[in-house]
Tab-separated table of C-alpha atoms in Angstrom:
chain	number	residue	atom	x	y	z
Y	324	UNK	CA	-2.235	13.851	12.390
Y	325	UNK	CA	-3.306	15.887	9.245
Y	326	UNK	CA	-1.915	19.549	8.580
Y	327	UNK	CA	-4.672	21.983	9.404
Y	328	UNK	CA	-5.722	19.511	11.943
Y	329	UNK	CA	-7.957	16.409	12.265
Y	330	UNK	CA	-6.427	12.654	12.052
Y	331	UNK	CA	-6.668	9.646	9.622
Y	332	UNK	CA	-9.566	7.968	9.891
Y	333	UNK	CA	-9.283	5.091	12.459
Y	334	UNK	CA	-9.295	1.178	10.477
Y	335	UNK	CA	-10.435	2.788	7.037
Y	336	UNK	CA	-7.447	2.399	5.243
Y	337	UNK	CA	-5.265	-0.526	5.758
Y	338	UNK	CA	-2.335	-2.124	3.968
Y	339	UNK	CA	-1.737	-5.606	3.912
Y	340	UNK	CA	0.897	-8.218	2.451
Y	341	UNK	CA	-0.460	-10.985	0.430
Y	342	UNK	CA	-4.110	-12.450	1.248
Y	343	UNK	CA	-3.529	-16.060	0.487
Y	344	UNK	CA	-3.365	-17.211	4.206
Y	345	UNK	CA	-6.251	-16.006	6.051
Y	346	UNK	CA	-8.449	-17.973	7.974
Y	347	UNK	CA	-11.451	-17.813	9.049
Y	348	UNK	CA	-10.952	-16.020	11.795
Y	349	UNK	CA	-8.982	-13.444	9.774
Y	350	UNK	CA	-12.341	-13.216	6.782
Y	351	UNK	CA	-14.232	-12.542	9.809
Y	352	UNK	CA	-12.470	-9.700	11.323
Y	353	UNK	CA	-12.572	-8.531	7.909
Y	354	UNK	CA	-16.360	-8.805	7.589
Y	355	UNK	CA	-16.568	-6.794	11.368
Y	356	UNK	CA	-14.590	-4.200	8.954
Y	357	UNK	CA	-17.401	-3.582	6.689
Y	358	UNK	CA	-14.519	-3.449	3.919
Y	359	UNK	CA	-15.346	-2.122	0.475
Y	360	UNK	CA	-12.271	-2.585	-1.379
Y	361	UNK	CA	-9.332	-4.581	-1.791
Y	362	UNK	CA	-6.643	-3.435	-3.892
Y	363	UNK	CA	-4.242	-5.764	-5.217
Y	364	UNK	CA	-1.189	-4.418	-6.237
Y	365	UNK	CA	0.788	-7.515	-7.651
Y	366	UNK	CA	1.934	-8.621	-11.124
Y	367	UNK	CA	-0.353	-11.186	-12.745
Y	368	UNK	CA	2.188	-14.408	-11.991
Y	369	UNK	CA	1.840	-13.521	-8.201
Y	370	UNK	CA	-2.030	-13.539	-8.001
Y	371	UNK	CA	-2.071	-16.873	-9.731
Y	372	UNK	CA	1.464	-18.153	-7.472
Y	373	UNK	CA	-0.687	-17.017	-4.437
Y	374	UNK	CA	-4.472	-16.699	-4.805
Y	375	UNK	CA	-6.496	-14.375	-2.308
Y	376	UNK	CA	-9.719	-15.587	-1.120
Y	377	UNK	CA	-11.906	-13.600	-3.758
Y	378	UNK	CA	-15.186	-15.122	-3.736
Y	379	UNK	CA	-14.969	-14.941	-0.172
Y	380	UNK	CA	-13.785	-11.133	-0.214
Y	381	UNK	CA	-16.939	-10.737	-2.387
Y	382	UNK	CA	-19.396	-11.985	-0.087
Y	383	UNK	CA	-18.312	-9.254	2.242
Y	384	UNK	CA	-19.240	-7.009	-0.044
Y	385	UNK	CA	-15.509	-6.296	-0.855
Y	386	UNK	CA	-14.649	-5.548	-4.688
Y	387	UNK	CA	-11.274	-6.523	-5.939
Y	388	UNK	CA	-8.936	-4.544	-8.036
Y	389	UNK	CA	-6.075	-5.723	-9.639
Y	390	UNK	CA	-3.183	-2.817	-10.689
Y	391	UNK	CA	0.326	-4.275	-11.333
Y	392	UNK	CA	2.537	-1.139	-9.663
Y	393	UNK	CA	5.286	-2.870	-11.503
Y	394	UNK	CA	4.148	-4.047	-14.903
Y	395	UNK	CA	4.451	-8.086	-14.958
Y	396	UNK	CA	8.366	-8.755	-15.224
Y	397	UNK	CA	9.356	-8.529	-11.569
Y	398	UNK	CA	12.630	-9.672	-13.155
Y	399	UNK	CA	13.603	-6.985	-15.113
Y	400	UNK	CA	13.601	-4.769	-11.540
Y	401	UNK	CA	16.964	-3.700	-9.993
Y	402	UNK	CA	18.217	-5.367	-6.999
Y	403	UNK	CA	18.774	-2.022	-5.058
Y	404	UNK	CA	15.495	-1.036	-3.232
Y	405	UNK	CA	15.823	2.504	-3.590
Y	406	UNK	CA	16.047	2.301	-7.332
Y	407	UNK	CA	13.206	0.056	-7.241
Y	408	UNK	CA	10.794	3.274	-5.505
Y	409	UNK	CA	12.556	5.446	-7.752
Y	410	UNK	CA	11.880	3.377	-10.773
Y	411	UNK	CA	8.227	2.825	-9.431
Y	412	UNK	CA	7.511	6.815	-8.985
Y	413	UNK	CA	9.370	7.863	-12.091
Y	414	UNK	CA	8.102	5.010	-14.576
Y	415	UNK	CA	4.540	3.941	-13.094
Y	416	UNK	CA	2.756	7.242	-12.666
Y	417	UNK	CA	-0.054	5.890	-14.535
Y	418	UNK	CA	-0.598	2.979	-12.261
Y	419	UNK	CA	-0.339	4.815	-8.919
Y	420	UNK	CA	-2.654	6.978	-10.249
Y	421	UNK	CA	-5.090	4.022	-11.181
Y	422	UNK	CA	-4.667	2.596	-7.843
Y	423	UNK	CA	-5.423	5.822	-5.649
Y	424	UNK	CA	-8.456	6.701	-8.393
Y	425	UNK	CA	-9.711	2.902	-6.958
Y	426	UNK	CA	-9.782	4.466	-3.445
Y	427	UNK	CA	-11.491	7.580	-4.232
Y	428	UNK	CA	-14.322	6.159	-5.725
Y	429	UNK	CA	-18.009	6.696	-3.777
Y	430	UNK	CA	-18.220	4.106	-0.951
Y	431	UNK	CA	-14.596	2.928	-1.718
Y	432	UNK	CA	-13.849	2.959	1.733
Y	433	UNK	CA	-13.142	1.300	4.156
Y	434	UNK	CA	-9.975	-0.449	2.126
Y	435	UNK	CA	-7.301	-2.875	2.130
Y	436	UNK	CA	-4.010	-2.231	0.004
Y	437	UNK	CA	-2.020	-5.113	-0.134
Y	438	UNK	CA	0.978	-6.544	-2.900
Y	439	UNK	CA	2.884	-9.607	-1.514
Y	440	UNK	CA	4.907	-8.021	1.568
Y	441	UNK	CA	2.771	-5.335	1.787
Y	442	UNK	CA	5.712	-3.007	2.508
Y	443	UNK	CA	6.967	-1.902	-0.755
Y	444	UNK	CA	4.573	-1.217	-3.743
Y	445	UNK	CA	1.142	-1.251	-0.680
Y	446	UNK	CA	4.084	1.261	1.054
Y	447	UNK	CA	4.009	3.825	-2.248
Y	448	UNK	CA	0.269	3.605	-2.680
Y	449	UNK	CA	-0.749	4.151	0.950
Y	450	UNK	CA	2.728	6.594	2.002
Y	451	UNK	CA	1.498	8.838	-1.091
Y	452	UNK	CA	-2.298	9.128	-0.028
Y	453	UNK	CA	-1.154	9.935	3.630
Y	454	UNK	CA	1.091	12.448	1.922
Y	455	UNK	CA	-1.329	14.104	-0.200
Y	456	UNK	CA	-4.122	14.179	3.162
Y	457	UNK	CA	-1.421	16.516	4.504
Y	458	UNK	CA	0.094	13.595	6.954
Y	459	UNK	CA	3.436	15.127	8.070
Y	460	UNK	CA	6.012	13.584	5.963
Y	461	UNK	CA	8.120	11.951	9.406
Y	462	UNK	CA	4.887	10.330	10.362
Y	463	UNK	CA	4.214	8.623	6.908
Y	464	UNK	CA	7.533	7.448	7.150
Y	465	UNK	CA	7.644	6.165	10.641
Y	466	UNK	CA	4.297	4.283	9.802
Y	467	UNK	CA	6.207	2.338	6.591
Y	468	UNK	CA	8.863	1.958	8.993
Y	469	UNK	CA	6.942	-0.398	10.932
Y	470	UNK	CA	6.860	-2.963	7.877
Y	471	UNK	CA	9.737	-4.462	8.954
Y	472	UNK	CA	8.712	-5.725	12.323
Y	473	UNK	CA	6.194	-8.033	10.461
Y	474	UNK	CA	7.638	-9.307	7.644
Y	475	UNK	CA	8.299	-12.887	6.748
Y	476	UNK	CA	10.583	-13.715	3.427
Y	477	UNK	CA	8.764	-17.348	3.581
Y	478	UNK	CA	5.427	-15.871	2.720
Y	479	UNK	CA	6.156	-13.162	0.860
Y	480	UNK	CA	5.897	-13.921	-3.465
Y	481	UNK	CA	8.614	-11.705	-5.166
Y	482	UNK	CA	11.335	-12.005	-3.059
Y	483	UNK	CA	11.049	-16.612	-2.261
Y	484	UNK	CA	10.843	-15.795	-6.172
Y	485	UNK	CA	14.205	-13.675	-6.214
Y	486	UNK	CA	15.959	-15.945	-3.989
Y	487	UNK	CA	15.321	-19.339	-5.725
Y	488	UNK	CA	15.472	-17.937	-9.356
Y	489	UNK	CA	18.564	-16.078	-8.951
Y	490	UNK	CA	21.112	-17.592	-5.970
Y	491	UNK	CA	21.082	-13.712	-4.638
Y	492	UNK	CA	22.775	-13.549	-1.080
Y	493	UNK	CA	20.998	-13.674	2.421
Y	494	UNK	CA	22.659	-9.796	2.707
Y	495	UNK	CA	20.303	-9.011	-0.418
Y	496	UNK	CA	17.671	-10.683	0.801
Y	497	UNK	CA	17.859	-8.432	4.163
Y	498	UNK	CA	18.043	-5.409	2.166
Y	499	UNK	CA	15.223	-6.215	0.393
Y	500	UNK	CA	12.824	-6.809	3.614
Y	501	UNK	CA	14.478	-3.165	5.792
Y	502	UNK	CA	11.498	-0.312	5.414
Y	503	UNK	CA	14.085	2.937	6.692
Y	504	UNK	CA	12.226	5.831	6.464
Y	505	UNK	CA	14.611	7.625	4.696
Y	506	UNK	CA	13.103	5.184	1.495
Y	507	UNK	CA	9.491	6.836	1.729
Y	508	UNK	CA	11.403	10.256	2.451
Y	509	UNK	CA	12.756	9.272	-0.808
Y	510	UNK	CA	10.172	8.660	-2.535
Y	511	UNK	CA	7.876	11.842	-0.949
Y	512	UNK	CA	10.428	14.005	-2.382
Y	513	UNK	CA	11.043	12.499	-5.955
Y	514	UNK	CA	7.246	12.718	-6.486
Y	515	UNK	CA	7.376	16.531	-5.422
Y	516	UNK	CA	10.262	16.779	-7.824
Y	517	UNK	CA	8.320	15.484	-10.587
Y	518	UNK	CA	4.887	17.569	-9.866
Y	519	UNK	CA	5.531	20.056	-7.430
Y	520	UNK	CA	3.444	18.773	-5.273
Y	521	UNK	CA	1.647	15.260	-4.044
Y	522	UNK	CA	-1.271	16.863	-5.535
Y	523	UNK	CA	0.696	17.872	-8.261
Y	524	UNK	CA	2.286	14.449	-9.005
Y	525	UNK	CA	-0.616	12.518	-8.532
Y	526	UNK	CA	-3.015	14.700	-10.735
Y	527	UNK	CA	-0.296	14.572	-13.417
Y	528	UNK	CA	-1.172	11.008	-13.634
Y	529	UNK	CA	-4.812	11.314	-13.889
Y	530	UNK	CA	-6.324	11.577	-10.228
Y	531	UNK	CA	-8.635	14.867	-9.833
Y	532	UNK	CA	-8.854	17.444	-7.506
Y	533	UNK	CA	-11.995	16.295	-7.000
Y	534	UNK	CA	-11.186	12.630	-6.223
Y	535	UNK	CA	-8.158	14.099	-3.642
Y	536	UNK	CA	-11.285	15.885	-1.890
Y	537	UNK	CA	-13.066	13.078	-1.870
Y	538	UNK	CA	-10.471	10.768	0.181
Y	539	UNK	CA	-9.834	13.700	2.213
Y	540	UNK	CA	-13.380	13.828	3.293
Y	541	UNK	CA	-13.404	10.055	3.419
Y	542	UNK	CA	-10.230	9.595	5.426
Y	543	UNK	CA	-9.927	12.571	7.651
Y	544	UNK	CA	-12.070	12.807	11.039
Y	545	UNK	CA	-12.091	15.989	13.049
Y	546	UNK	CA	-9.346	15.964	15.716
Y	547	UNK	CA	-12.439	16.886	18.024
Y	548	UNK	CA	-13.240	13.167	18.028
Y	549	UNK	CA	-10.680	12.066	19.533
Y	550	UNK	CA	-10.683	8.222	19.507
Y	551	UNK	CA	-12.705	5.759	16.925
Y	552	UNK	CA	-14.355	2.735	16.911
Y	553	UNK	CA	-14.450	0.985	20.000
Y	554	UNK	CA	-12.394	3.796	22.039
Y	555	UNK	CA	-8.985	2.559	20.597
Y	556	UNK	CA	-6.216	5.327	20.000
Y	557	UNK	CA	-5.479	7.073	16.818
Y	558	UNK	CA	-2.277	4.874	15.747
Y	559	UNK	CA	-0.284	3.260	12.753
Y	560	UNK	CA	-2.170	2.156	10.056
């Protein structure tokens, strides 16, 4: 649900961990999609660890777009995940920015945000875009909450990375893969901190009034319409 009413826009913005694995069947669904864009939020090292299917994505008519959310020293990042959102929203303004200006461009949509567990940088992206629609804050955060009911630590980059580089415990590890809610809370209310706003924040870093109006109209359907494609519910997405 959007404030003001209306709802998200049924399987037009979806997040995604890493793309290295899908089959056929999986390009397929894709191409049923009609996707536009895929946005790749991972540091250099990962897209080369773990290579999406690009030429593939292409010949769905799906343009790639590479922002690193975190620069490209996954290293230098703090262990805690909280500090690691708050690091991310008070140190990569300009790249969230870049990412959400990839979404609002004409015929962006429909479009898949994925890093490499598609929980915690595709989380920030996608939470802050729901946010700045006017998505209830508790319902962006139940929706990242799901993350954790799908994650797998054996195919996810960063943190097999973490693990073998560093000896870190299976208790860090576990941190690492939770999604509480009370993180995107978190990081819904640092951004307003910095900017006033989700508008506020994200314009600070370079996306337009104009470009926010242009996902809105992208992204929101009138609540009139009750259920899309194929007559399935308004849901997570």
């Amino acid at each position: 649900p959007v404030a003001g009413g209306g709802q998200v826009r049924w399987r037009t913005l979806l997040r995604s961990d890493g793309l290295h694995q899908l089959g056929t069947g999986a390009i397929e669904m894709l191409a049923g999609l009609r996707l536009r864009t895929v946005l790749d939020l991972r540091t250099s090292a990962e897209a080369e660890l773990a290579q999406s299917p690009s030429d593939e994505l292409a010949r769905l008519g799906a343009l790639t777009t590479h922002v690193s959310l975190i620069g490209e020293d996954a290293e230098e990042l703090p262990y805690e995940l909280d500090q690691i959102y708050d690091y991310i929203i008070d140190s990569r303004g300009s790249q969230i920015g870049a990412a959400i200006r990839a979404l609002a461009r004409p015929d962006a949509l429909p479009a898949l945000v994925h890093c490499a567990a598609g929980k915690d940088r595709t989380g920030i992206v996608v939470g802050l875009v729901l946010a700045a629609l006017g998505v209830p804050d508790e319902v962006v955060a139940a929706d990242y909450a799901l993350s954790s009911l799908y994650l797998d630590p054996r195919h996810t980059a960063v943190i097999g990375q973490l693990m073998a580089s560093t000896g870190v415990g299976d208790e860090i590890v576990t941190a690492l893969l939770a999604s509480p809610p009370a993180l995107m809370l978190g990081v819904l209310g640092r951004a307003r901190k910095h900017g006033g706003s989700i508008a506020g924040y994200l314009g600070a870093h370079g996306v337009s009034d104009d470009q926010l109006a242009a996902l809105r109209t992208a992204l929101v359907t009138g609540s009139d319409k009750g259920t899309e494609t194929g007559g399935e519910p308004h849901g997570p997405r």
